[in-house]
């Protein structure tokens, strides 16, 4: 999106590194204009979109997010995800009466280092993981089929309560775009393009692999993808 806005519209775009919850206040303050991947933070929607009217919904970005249990090889320990992510794995292990030792190694880079090392050593590992993620293109992983979802099923252990309500698979989430209200009313041509922006899980994983896996410069990675998907980009541009 950055490449398209700069090359096609002449916009000046700055990518900001900020975590998923604080970014809502940044949009409310006008310090951040757009988030192109939001995992449906309902509490923030209520506060900033419904009550304050400082953030506006931009609609789906074309990607479906999903958290789950992924494995390499036979059954082994359970490796937890980044503690800052939505998760319920300890509750799920207990609800399913599984004899797993839950291990947490901290933030995502540490978790990836642990399971990828075990993978390369051909050792079994079961772990918290998700899609879209570029490493899904690099490693042969299989998602574990967890019990079907039911009414009242919970995905975030922070809700507390009986472990029985966590005894279900994680939901599939339509990932949204959200914009600051100020940006949506600014008249910037960038808003219309980002409003139309949409791509697939595979598109996102491919570009991410170019950058993080193949170590291609982000601008060159973007141009490589754009060259192969010009029709999709033209739709963003309203052509």
Short mmCIF file of C-alpha atoms in Angstrom, two decimals:
data_model
loop_
_atom_site.label_atom_id
_atom_site.label_comp_id
_atom_site.label_asym_id
_atom_site.label_seq_id
_atom_site.Cartn_x
_atom_site.Cartn_y
_atom_site.Cartn_z
CA UNK A 1 0.00 0.00 0.00
CA UNK A 2 2.86 2.38 0.85
CA UNK A 3 4.51 1.75 -2.51
CA UNK A 4 1.25 2.31 -4.41
CA UNK A 5 0.43 5.54 -2.58
CA UNK A 6 3.91 6.95 -3.14
CA UNK A 7 4.45 5.82 -6.73
CA UNK A 8 0.91 6.28 -8.07
CA UNK A 9 -0.37 9.25 -6.06
CA UNK A 10 2.80 11.01 -4.94
CA UNK A 11 1.79 10.74 -1.29
CA UNK A 12 4.36 10.86 1.49
CA UNK A 13 3.87 7.79 3.68
CA UNK A 14 5.46 7.02 7.04
CA UNK A 15 5.21 3.53 8.54
CA UNK A 16 4.82 3.70 12.33
CA UNK A 17 5.77 0.88 14.69
CA UNK A 18 3.13 0.73 17.43
CA UNK A 19 1.38 -2.11 19.27
CA UNK A 20 -2.20 -3.07 18.45
CA UNK A 21 -4.09 -1.53 21.38
CA UNK A 22 -2.23 1.82 21.85
CA UNK A 23 -2.64 2.50 18.12
CA UNK A 24 -6.30 3.37 18.75
CA UNK A 25 -5.35 6.29 20.98
CA UNK A 26 -2.77 7.31 18.38
CA UNK A 27 -5.52 7.41 15.74
CA UNK A 28 -7.80 9.32 18.10
CA UNK A 29 -5.02 11.88 18.60
CA UNK A 30 -4.43 12.15 14.86
CA UNK A 31 -0.88 10.79 15.16
CA UNK A 32 -1.68 7.66 13.13
CA UNK A 33 -3.98 7.68 10.10
CA UNK A 34 -4.59 4.05 9.24
CA UNK A 35 -4.28 0.45 10.39
CA UNK A 36 -4.61 -2.04 7.55
CA UNK A 37 -4.82 -5.16 9.71
CA UNK A 38 -6.93 -5.16 12.84
CA UNK A 39 -7.93 -8.41 14.59
CA UNK A 40 -11.38 -7.12 15.61
CA UNK A 41 -10.61 -5.39 18.90
CA UNK A 42 -14.25 -5.07 19.94
CA UNK A 43 -13.60 -3.11 23.16
CA UNK A 44 -11.64 -0.52 21.19
CA UNK A 45 -14.40 -0.36 18.56
CA UNK A 46 -16.90 0.50 21.30
CA UNK A 47 -14.69 3.18 22.84
CA UNK A 48 -13.16 4.89 19.81
CA UNK A 49 -15.67 4.22 17.01
CA UNK A 50 -19.06 4.08 18.76
CA UNK A 51 -18.55 6.46 21.71
CA UNK A 52 -15.79 8.90 20.77
CA UNK A 53 -16.22 8.88 16.97
CA UNK A 54 -12.47 9.44 16.65
CA UNK A 55 -11.88 6.26 14.63
CA UNK A 56 -13.87 4.92 11.67
CA UNK A 57 -14.23 1.40 10.31
CA UNK A 58 -12.60 0.77 6.95
CA UNK A 59 -14.08 -2.65 6.21
CA UNK A 60 -12.39 -6.03 5.63
CA UNK A 61 -8.87 -6.11 4.19
CA UNK A 62 -9.48 -9.43 2.42
CA UNK A 63 -7.53 -11.52 4.92
CA UNK A 64 -8.91 -14.02 7.42
CA UNK A 65 -6.91 -14.43 10.62
CA UNK A 66 -6.87 -17.65 12.59
CA UNK A 67 -5.09 -18.78 15.75
CA UNK A 68 -4.62 -22.45 16.41
CA UNK A 69 -2.41 -25.30 17.54
CA UNK A 70 0.18 -26.30 14.98
CA UNK A 71 2.47 -29.29 15.07
CA UNK A 72 5.59 -30.67 13.48
CA UNK A 73 6.00 -34.42 13.78
CA UNK A 74 4.49 -36.43 16.62
CA UNK A 75 3.06 -35.18 19.90
CA UNK A 76 5.41 -33.33 22.22
CA UNK A 77 5.37 -30.41 24.68
CA UNK A 78 3.09 -27.43 24.13
CA UNK A 79 4.95 -24.21 23.34
CA UNK A 80 2.88 -21.14 24.19
CA UNK A 81 2.66 -17.97 22.13
CA UNK A 82 3.70 -14.40 22.83
CA UNK A 83 2.10 -13.49 26.21
CA UNK A 84 0.72 -10.27 24.71
CA UNK A 85 -1.42 -12.18 22.18
CA UNK A 86 -5.00 -13.40 22.68
CA UNK A 87 -4.78 -16.99 23.89
CA UNK A 88 -6.43 -19.65 26.04
CA UNK A 89 -4.07 -22.59 25.69
CA UNK A 90 -3.51 -23.45 29.34
CA UNK A 91 -7.28 -23.45 29.86
CA UNK A 92 -7.80 -25.53 26.72
CA UNK A 93 -5.20 -28.09 27.79
CA UNK A 94 -6.94 -28.41 31.14
CA UNK A 95 -10.44 -28.58 29.62
CA UNK A 96 -9.34 -31.32 27.21
CA UNK A 97 -7.54 -33.17 30.06
CA UNK A 98 -4.31 -33.36 28.08
CA UNK A 99 -1.04 -34.38 29.68
CA UNK A 100 0.94 -31.48 28.23
CA UNK A 101 3.57 -29.37 29.89
CA UNK A 102 2.88 -25.75 28.92
CA UNK A 103 6.12 -23.88 28.17
CA UNK A 104 6.38 -20.15 27.49
CA UNK A 105 9.60 -18.59 26.21
CA UNK A 106 8.34 -15.02 25.92
CA UNK A 107 7.86 -12.86 22.84
CA UNK A 108 7.25 -14.25 19.36
CA UNK A 109 10.89 -14.13 18.14
CA UNK A 110 11.92 -16.38 21.04
CA UNK A 111 9.03 -18.74 20.38
CA UNK A 112 9.88 -18.98 16.67
CA UNK A 113 13.53 -19.62 17.50
CA UNK A 114 12.51 -22.50 19.79
CA UNK A 115 10.05 -24.30 17.53
CA UNK A 116 12.03 -23.75 14.33
CA UNK A 117 15.12 -25.21 16.01
CA UNK A 118 13.14 -28.30 17.07
CA UNK A 119 11.71 -28.52 13.55
CA UNK A 120 15.18 -28.54 11.99
CA UNK A 121 16.25 -31.20 14.47
CA UNK A 122 13.25 -33.32 13.38
CA UNK A 123 11.87 -33.25 16.91
CA UNK A 124 8.17 -33.13 17.72
CA UNK A 125 6.70 -29.82 18.80
CA UNK A 126 3.14 -28.59 19.35
CA UNK A 127 2.68 -24.85 19.60
CA UNK A 128 0.45 -21.76 19.45
CA UNK A 129 0.51 -20.27 15.97
CA UNK A 130 -1.61 -18.33 13.50
CA UNK A 131 -2.28 -17.29 9.95
CA UNK A 132 -1.46 -15.13 8.03
CA UNK A 133 2.25 -15.63 8.78
CA UNK A 134 5.06 -15.86 6.21
CA UNK A 135 6.73 -18.77 8.01
CA UNK A 136 3.75 -20.89 6.95
CA UNK A 137 5.27 -20.79 3.45
CA UNK A 138 8.68 -21.81 4.73
CA UNK A 139 7.83 -24.68 7.08
CA UNK A 140 5.58 -27.69 6.62
CA UNK A 141 3.17 -27.30 9.52
CA UNK A 142 -0.13 -29.01 10.26
CA UNK A 143 -2.93 -27.45 12.29
CA UNK A 144 -4.43 -29.61 15.02
CA UNK A 145 -8.20 -29.99 14.75
CA UNK A 146 -9.66 -28.73 18.03
CA UNK A 147 -13.29 -29.19 19.20
CA UNK A 148 -15.92 -27.25 17.25
CA UNK A 149 -16.99 -23.83 18.43
CA UNK A 150 -20.21 -23.43 20.41
CA UNK A 151 -22.36 -20.58 21.66
CA UNK A 152 -20.48 -18.80 24.45
CA UNK A 153 -17.10 -20.18 23.37
CA UNK A 154 -14.26 -17.92 24.55
CA UNK A 155 -10.81 -17.31 23.03
CA UNK A 156 -9.23 -14.91 25.51
CA UNK A 157 -8.27 -16.38 28.88
CA UNK A 158 -8.40 -12.89 30.38
CA UNK A 159 -12.18 -13.35 30.55
CA UNK A 160 -11.63 -15.88 33.36
CA UNK A 161 -14.27 -18.35 34.50
CA UNK A 162 -14.72 -22.08 34.09
CA UNK A 163 -12.28 -23.76 31.68
CA UNK A 164 -15.22 -25.49 29.95
CA UNK A 165 -16.03 -22.31 28.02
CA UNK A 166 -12.59 -22.44 26.39
CA UNK A 167 -13.03 -26.02 25.12
CA UNK A 168 -13.27 -25.10 21.44
CA UNK A 169 -11.18 -24.09 18.45
CA UNK A 170 -10.08 -20.49 18.03
CA UNK A 171 -12.36 -18.45 15.78
CA UNK A 172 -11.63 -17.42 12.19
CA UNK A 173 -11.49 -13.63 12.19
CA UNK A 174 -12.18 -11.27 9.30
CA UNK A 175 -9.35 -8.75 9.61
CA UNK A 176 -10.43 -5.14 9.28
CA UNK A 177 -8.98 -1.79 8.34
CA UNK A 178 -9.53 1.14 10.69
CA UNK A 179 -8.81 4.82 10.10
CA UNK A 180 -8.65 7.94 12.20
CA UNK A 181 -11.80 10.03 11.74
CA UNK A 182 -9.58 13.02 10.97
CA UNK A 183 -7.90 11.16 8.11
CA UNK A 184 -11.23 9.94 6.72
CA UNK A 185 -12.42 13.56 6.43
CA UNK A 186 -9.11 15.02 5.24
CA UNK A 187 -9.78 14.75 1.52
CA UNK A 188 -6.51 12.90 1.01
CA UNK A 189 -6.54 10.67 -2.10
CA UNK A 190 -4.78 8.08 0.06
CA UNK A 191 -7.97 7.45 2.02
CA UNK A 192 -9.93 6.29 -1.03
CA UNK A 193 -7.13 3.94 -2.05
CA UNK A 194 -6.77 2.43 1.42
CA UNK A 195 -10.54 2.11 1.69
CA UNK A 196 -10.44 -0.06 -1.47
CA UNK A 197 -7.30 -1.92 -0.37
CA UNK A 198 -7.85 -5.68 -0.21
CA UNK A 199 -5.64 -8.72 -0.67
CA UNK A 200 -5.46 -12.36 0.36
CA UNK A 201 -3.69 -14.34 3.08
CA UNK A 202 -1.32 -15.67 0.42
CA UNK A 203 -0.60 -12.16 -0.87
CA UNK A 204 0.32 -10.99 2.61
CA UNK A 205 2.42 -14.04 3.43
CA UNK A 206 4.26 -13.77 0.11
CA UNK A 207 5.27 -10.14 0.60
CA UNK A 208 6.21 -10.78 4.23
CA UNK A 209 8.41 -13.69 3.15
CA UNK A 210 10.13 -11.49 0.56
CA UNK A 211 11.00 -9.01 3.31
CA UNK A 212 11.55 -11.08 6.46
CA UNK A 213 12.50 -14.43 4.93
CA UNK A 214 14.35 -13.51 1.73
CA UNK A 215 15.68 -10.19 3.12
CA UNK A 216 14.57 -8.16 0.11
CA UNK A 217 14.33 -4.39 0.58
CA UNK A 218 10.69 -3.56 1.47
CA UNK A 219 10.24 -1.21 -1.50
CA UNK A 220 11.70 -3.78 -3.91
CA UNK A 221 9.58 -6.52 -2.33
CA UNK A 222 6.47 -4.40 -2.78
CA UNK A 223 7.33 -3.65 -6.40
CA UNK A 224 7.95 -7.35 -7.09
CA UNK A 225 4.48 -8.22 -5.82
CA UNK A 226 2.82 -5.26 -7.57
CA UNK A 227 4.36 -6.23 -10.91
CA UNK A 228 2.71 -9.64 -10.64
CA UNK A 229 -0.65 -8.31 -9.38
CA UNK A 230 -1.25 -5.08 -11.30
CA UNK A 231 -4.95 -5.83 -11.84
CA UNK A 232 -5.50 -6.04 -8.09
CA UNK A 233 -3.58 -2.81 -7.51
CA UNK A 234 -5.63 -1.07 -10.23
CA UNK A 235 -8.77 -1.87 -8.23
CA UNK A 236 -7.24 -0.10 -5.22
CA UNK A 237 -6.61 2.90 -7.46
CA UNK A 238 -10.19 2.85 -8.73
CA UNK A 239 -9.19 2.07 -12.31
#
